CSV table of C-alpha atoms in Angstrom, one decimal:
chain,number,residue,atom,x,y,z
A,281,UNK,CA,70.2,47.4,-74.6
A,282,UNK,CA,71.5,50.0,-76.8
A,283,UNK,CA,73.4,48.0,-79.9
A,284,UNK,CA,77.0,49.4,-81.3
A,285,UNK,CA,77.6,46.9,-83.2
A,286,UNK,CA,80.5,48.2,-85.8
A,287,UNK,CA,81.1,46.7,-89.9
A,288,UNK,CA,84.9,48.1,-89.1
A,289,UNK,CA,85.4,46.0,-85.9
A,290,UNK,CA,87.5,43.1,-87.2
A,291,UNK,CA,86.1,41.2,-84.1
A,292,UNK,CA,88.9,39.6,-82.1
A,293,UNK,CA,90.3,42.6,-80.3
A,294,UNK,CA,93.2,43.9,-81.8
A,295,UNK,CA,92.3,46.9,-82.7
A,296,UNK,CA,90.7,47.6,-79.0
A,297,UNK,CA,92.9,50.9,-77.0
A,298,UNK,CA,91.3,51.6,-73.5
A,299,UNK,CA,92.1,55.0,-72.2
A,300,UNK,CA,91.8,54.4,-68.2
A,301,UNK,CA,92.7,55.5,-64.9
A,302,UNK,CA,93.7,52.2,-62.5
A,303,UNK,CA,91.4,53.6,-59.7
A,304,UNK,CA,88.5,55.1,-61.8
A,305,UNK,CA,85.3,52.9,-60.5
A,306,UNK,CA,84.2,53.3,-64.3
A,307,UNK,CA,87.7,52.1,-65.3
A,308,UNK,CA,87.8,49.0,-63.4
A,309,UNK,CA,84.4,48.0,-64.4
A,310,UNK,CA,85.3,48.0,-68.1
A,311,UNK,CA,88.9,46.3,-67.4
A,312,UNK,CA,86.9,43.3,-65.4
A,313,UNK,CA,84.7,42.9,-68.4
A,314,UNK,CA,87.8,42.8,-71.0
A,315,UNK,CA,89.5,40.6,-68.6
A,316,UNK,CA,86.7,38.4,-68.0
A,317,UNK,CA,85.6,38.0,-71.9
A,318,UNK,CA,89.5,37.2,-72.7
A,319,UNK,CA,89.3,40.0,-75.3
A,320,UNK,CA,92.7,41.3,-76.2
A,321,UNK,CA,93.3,44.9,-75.8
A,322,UNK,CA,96.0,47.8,-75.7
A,323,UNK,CA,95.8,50.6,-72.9
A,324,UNK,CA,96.8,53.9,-72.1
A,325,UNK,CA,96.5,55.1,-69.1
A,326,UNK,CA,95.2,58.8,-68.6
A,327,UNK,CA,96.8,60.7,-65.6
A,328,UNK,CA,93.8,62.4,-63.4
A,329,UNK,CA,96.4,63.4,-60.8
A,330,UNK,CA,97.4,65.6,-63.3
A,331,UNK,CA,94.4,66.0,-65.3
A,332,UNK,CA,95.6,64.7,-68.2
A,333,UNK,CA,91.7,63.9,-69.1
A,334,UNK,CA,91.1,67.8,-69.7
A,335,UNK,CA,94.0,67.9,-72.4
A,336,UNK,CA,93.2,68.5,-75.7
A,337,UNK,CA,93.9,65.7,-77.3
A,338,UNK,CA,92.0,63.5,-74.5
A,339,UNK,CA,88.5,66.0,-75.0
A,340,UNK,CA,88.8,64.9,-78.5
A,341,UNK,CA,87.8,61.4,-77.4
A,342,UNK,CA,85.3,62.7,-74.5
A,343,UNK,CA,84.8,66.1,-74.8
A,344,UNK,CA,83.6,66.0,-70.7
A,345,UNK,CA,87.0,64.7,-69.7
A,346,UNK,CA,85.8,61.4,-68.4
A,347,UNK,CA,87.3,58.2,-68.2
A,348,UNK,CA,87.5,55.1,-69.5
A,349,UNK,CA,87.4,55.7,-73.6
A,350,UNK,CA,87.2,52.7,-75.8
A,351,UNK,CA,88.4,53.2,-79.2
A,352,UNK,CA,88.0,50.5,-82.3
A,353,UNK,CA,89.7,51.9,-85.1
A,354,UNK,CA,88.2,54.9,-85.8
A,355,UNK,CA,85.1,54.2,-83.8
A,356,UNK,CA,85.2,56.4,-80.0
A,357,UNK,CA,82.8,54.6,-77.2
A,358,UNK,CA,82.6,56.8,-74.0
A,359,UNK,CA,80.8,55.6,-71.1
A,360,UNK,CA,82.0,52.4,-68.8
A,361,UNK,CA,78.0,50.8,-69.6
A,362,UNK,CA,78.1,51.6,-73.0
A,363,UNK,CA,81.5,50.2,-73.9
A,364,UNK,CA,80.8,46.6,-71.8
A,365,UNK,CA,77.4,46.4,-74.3
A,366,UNK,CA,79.7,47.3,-76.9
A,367,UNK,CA,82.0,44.8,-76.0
A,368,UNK,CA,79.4,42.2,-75.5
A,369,UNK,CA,77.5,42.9,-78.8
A,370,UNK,CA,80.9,43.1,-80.9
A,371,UNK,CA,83.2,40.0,-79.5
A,372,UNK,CA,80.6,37.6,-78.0
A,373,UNK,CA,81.5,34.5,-80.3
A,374,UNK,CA,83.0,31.1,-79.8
A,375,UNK,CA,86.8,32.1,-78.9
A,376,UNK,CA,85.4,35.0,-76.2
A,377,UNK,CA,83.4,34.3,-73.0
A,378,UNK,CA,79.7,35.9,-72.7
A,379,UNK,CA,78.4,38.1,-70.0
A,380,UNK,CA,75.1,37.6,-70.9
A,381,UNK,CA,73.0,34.5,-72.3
A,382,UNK,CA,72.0,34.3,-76.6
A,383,UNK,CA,68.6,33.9,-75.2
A,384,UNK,CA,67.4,37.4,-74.7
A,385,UNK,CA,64.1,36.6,-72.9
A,386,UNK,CA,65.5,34.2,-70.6
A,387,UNK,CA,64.8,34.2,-66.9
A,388,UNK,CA,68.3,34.5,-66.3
A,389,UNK,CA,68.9,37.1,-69.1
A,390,UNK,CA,65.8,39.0,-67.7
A,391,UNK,CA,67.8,38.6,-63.6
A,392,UNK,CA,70.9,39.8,-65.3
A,393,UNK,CA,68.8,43.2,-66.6
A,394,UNK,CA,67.0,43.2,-63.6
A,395,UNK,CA,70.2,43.9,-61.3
A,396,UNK,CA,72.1,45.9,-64.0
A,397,UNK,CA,69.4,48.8,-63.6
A,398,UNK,CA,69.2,49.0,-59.6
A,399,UNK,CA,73.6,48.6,-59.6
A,400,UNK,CA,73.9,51.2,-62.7
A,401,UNK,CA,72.5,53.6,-61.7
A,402,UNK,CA,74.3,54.1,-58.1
A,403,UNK,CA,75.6,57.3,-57.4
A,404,UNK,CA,79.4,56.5,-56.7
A,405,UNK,CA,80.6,59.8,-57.0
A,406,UNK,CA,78.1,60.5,-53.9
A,407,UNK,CA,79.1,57.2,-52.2
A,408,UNK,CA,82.8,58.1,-52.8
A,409,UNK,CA,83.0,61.8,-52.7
A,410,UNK,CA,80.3,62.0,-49.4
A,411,UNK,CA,82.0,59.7,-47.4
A,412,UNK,CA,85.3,61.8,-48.3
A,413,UNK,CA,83.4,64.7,-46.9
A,414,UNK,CA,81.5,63.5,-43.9
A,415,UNK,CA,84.1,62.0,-41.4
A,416,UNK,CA,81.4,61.1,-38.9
A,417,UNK,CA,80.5,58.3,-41.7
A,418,UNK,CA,83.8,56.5,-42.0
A,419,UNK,CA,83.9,53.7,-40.4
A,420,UNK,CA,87.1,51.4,-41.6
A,421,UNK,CA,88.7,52.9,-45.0
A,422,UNK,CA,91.8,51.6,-46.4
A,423,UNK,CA,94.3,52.5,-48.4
A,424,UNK,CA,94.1,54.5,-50.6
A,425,UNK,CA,91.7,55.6,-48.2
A,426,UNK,CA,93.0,57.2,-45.4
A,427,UNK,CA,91.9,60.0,-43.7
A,428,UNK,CA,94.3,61.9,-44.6
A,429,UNK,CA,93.4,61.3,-48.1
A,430,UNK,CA,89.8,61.7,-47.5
A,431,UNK,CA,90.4,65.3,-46.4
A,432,UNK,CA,92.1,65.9,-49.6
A,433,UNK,CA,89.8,64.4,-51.5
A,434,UNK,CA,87.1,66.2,-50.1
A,435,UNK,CA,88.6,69.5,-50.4
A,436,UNK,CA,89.6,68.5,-54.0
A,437,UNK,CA,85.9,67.9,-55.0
A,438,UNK,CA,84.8,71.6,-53.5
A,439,UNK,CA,87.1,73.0,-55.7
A,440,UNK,CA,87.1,70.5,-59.0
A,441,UNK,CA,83.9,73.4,-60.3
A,442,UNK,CA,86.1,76.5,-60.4
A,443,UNK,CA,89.2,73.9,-61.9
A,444,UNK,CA,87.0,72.9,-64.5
A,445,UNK,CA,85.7,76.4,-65.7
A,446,UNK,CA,88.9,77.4,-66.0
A,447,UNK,CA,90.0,74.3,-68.7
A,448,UNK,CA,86.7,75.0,-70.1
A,449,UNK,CA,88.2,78.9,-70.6
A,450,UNK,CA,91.1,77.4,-72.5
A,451,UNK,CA,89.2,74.9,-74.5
A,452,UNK,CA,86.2,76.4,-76.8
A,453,UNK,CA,85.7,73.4,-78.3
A,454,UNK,CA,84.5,71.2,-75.4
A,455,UNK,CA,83.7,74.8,-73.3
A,456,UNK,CA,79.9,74.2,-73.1
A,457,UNK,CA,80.3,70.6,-72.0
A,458,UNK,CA,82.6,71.4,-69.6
A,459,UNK,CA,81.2,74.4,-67.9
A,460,UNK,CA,77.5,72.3,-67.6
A,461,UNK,CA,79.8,69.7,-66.4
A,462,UNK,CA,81.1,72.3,-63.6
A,463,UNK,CA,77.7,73.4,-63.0
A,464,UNK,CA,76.4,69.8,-62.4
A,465,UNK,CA,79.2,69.1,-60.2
A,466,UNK,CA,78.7,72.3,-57.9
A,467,UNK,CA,75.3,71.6,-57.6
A,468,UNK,CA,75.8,68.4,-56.6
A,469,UNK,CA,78.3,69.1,-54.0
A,470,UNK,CA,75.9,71.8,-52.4
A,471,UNK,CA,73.0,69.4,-52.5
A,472,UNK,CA,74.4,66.0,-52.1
A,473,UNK,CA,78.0,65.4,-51.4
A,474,UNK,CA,78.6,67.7,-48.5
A,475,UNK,CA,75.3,67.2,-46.9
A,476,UNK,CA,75.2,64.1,-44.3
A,477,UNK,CA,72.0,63.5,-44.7
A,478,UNK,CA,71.9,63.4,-48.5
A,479,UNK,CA,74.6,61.2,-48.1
A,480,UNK,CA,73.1,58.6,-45.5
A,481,UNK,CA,70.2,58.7,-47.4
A,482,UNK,CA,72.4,57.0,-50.5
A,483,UNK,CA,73.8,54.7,-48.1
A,484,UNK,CA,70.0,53.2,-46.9
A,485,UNK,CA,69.6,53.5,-50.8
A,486,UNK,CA,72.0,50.8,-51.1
A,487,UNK,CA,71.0,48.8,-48.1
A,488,UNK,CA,67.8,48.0,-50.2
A,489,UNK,CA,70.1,47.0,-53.2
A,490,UNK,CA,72.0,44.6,-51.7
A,491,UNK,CA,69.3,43.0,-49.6
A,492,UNK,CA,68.2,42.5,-53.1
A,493,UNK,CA,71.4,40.8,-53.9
A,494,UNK,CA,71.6,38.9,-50.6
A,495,UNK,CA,67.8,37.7,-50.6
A,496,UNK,CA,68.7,36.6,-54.6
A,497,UNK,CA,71.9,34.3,-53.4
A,498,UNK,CA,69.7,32.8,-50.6
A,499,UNK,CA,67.4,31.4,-53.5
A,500,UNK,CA,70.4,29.7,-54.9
A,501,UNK,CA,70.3,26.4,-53.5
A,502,UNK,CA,70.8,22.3,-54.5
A,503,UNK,CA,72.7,22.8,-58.1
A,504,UNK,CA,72.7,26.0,-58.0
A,505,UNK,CA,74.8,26.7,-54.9
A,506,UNK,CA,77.9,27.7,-57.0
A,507,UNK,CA,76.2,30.2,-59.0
A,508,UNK,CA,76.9,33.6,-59.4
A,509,UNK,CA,74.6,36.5,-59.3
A,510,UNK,CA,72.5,35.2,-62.1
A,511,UNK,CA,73.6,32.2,-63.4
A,512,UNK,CA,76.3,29.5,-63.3
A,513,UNK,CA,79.0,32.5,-65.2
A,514,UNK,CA,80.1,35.3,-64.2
A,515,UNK,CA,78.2,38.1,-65.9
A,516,UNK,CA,77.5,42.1,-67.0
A,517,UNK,CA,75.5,41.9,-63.6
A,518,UNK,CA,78.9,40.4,-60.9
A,519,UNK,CA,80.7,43.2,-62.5
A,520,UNK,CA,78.7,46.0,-62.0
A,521,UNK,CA,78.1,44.1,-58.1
A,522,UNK,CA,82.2,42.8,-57.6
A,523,UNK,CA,83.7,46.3,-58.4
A,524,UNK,CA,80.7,48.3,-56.2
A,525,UNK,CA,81.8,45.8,-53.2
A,526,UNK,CA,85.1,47.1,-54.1
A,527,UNK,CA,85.1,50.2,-53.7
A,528,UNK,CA,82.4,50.1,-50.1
A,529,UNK,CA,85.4,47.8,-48.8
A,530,UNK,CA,87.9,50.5,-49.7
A,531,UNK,CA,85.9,53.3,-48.0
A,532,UNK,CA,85.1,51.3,-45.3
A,533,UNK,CA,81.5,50.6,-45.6
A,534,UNK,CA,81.7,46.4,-45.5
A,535,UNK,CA,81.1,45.9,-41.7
A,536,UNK,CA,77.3,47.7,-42.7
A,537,UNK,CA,76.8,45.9,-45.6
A,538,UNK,CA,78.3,42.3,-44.9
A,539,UNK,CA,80.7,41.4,-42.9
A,540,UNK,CA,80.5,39.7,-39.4
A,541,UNK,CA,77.5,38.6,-40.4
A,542,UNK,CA,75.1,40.8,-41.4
A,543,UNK,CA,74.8,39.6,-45.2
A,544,UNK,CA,76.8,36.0,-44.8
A,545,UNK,CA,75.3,34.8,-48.5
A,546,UNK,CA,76.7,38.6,-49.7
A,547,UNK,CA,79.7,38.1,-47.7
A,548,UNK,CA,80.6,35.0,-49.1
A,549,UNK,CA,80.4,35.9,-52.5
A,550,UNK,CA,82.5,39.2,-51.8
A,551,UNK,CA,85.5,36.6,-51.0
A,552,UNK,CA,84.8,34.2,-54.1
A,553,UNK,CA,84.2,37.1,-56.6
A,554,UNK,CA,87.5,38.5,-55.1
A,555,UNK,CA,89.4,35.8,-56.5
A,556,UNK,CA,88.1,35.7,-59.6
A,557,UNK,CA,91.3,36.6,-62.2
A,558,UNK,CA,89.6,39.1,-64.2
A,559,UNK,CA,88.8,40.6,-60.6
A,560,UNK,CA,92.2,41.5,-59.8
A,561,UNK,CA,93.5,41.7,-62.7
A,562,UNK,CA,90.9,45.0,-63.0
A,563,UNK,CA,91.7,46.6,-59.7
A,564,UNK,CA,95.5,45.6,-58.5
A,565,UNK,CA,98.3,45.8,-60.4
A,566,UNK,CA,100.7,42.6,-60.0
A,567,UNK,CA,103.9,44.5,-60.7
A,568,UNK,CA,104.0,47.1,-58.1
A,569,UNK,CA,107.5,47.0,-56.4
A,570,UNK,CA,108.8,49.0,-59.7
A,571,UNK,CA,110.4,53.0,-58.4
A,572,UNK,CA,112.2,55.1,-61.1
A,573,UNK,CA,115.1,53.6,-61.7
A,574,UNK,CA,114.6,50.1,-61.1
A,575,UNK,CA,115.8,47.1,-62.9
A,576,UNK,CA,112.1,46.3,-62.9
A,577,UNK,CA,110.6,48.8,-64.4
A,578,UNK,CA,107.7,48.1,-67.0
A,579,UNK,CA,107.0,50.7,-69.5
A,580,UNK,CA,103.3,51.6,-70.6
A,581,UNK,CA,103.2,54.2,-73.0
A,582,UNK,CA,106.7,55.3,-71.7
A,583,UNK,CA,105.3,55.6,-68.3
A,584,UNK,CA,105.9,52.5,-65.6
A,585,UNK,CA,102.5,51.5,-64.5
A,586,UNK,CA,104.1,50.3,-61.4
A,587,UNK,CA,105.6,53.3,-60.4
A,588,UNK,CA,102.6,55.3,-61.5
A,589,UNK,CA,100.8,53.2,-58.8
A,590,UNK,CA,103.3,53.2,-56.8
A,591,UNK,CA,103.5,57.0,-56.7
A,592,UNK,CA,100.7,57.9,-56.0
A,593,UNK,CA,100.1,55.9,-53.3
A,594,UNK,CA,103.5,57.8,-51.7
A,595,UNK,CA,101.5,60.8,-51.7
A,596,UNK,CA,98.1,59.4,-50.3
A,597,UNK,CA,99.8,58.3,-47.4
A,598,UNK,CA,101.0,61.5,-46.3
A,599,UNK,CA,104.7,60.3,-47.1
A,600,UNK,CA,106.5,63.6,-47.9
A,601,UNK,CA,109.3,62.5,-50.6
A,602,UNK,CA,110.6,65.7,-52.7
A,603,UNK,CA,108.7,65.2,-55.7
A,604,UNK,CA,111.9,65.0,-57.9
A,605,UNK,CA,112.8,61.7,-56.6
A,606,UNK,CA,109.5,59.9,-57.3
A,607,UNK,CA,108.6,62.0,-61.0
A,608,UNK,CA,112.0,60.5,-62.5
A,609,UNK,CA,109.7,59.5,-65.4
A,610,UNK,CA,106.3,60.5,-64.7
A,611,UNK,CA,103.8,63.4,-64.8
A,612,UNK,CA,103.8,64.0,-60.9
A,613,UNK,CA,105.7,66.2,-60.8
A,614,UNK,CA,102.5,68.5,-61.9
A,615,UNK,CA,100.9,68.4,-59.1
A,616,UNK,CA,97.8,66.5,-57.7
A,617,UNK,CA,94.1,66.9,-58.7
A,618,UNK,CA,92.7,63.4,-58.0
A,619,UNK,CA,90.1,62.8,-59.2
A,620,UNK,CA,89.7,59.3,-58.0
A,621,UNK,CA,86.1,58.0,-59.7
């Protein structure tokens, strides 16, 4: 585990700011971890619709226009793995929860690892962005997942290269990142996303993983039949798996994977982790009946996170609404570009 451990981190928090987008993957793998550690943070959400990550003063942070961005003080962490170890090295005493045990060469410390590098290292843009393009592979997607939305999404990935050279164009200072960015992402597309096969092959990938996972909860028996993953607390390891699970039930992908009985040990910790605060917290927003205007509205950064949700979730569903009426004080009227990872 790579160390980040900061003299200028004044250790309890306040001086944490997450940059984030509500359904970034990434995002909601480092909000679960906050959440879940107790660890006291302000937020700013970063507008992909609009691309607000490819603004200049957002490539200052992350020069590839990626979210989420943890900053501490002056200190920058890109990188959703990196800013959970940083998290976990910097605020890991008695008045925050850990994710991972003191003792380093534990059997459960060396479990956690263990399942951090097969869950890590998944391809969710693949998952997300092949399923988007391969109809014949969605099976039961929800909201925001429609298919409707997975057309757009698709088409909006095929084009996200050319979008990106062109910010690069008007950028010289993050130009070379972004234009090996664009490169990677073309290549990608040609060779992976858009290809069935490539994709299937991704989703057998992962039926190894979680056979992994399910053949690890069968083992958990007598007093450990309420454990998690790992151990008897939720750690770095039910993250990485609760917000994965996530996002296959959003596409659709659960009725392979677990449900009706094909994983009952997986499928029963999908509905427990599910539960979990810090799990919701991290992927839902509780305030969501908030539209421009109303007597409810809860302002973030002098944008209502409700209504930011709430928008764009007008236009996934096909819903036509003149743009006016929902942008009353928000970026949408810009246009989309969603780059939902």
């Amino acid at each position: 585990m790579t160390s980040y451990n900061n003299s200028n981190s004044n250790g309890n928090g306040n001086s944490l700011k997450l940059y984030y987008w509500y359904g970034s993957f990434y995002s909601q793998r480092v909000l679960m971890a906050l959440y879940e550690k107790r660890v006291p943070f302000k937020s700013r959400m970063v507008s992909l619709p609009t691309r607000e990550q490819y603004e200049p003063w957002y490539l200052r942070f992350n020069p590839c226009g990626e979210v989420p961005v943890l900053t501490d003080g002056v200190k920058i962490i890109p990188d959703s793995v990196r800013i959970v170890e940083y998290l976990e090295d910097n605020f890991s005493n008695g008045q925050f929860c850990q994710l991972t045990p003191k003792e380093k060469g534990s059997e459960e410390s060396k479990k956690i690892q263990h399942f951090r590098d097969i869950l890590e290292v998944f391809p969710v843009q693949i998952l997300t962005y092949g399923t988007a393009a391969n109809p014949q592979l969605q099976d039961n997607p929800k909201p925001p997942y429609t298919p409707g939305y997975m057309k757009y999404m698709a088409d909006t990935i095929k084009n996200s290269p050319a979008v990106i050279r062109e910010i690069a164009d008007r950028n010289p200072e993050s130009r070379e990142v972004l234009l090996e960015k664009a490169r990677i992402l073309e290549e990608r597309y040609s060779k992976k996303i858009s290809k069935k096969e490539a994709v299937e092959k991704v989703l057998e990938d992962l039926d190894i993983v979680l056979q992994a996972v399910e053949e690890e909860l069968v083992s958990h028996s007598g007093d450990q039949s309420e454990w998690w993953l790992c151990g008897e607390r939720i750690s770095i390891a039910d993250i990485d798996l609760a917000i994965l699970l996530n996002r296959l039930n959003q596409l659709g992908h659960e009725r392979r994977y677990w449900a009706e009985g094909k994983r009952p040990h997986l499928q029963a910790y999908w509905e427990r982790i599910r539960h979990t605060s810090s799990f919701k917290r991290a992927t839902y927003f509780s305030s969501r009946e908030c539209i421009a205007g109303s007597k409810n509205h809860r302002s973030q950064d002098d944008r209502c996170v409700a209504c930011y949700v709430s928008e764009v979730e007008v236009q996934i569903m096909g819903v036509i609404v003149p743009t006016v009426t929902l942008a009353k004080h928000g970026p949408f009227s810009k246009g989309m570009d969603y780059y939902y990872m």
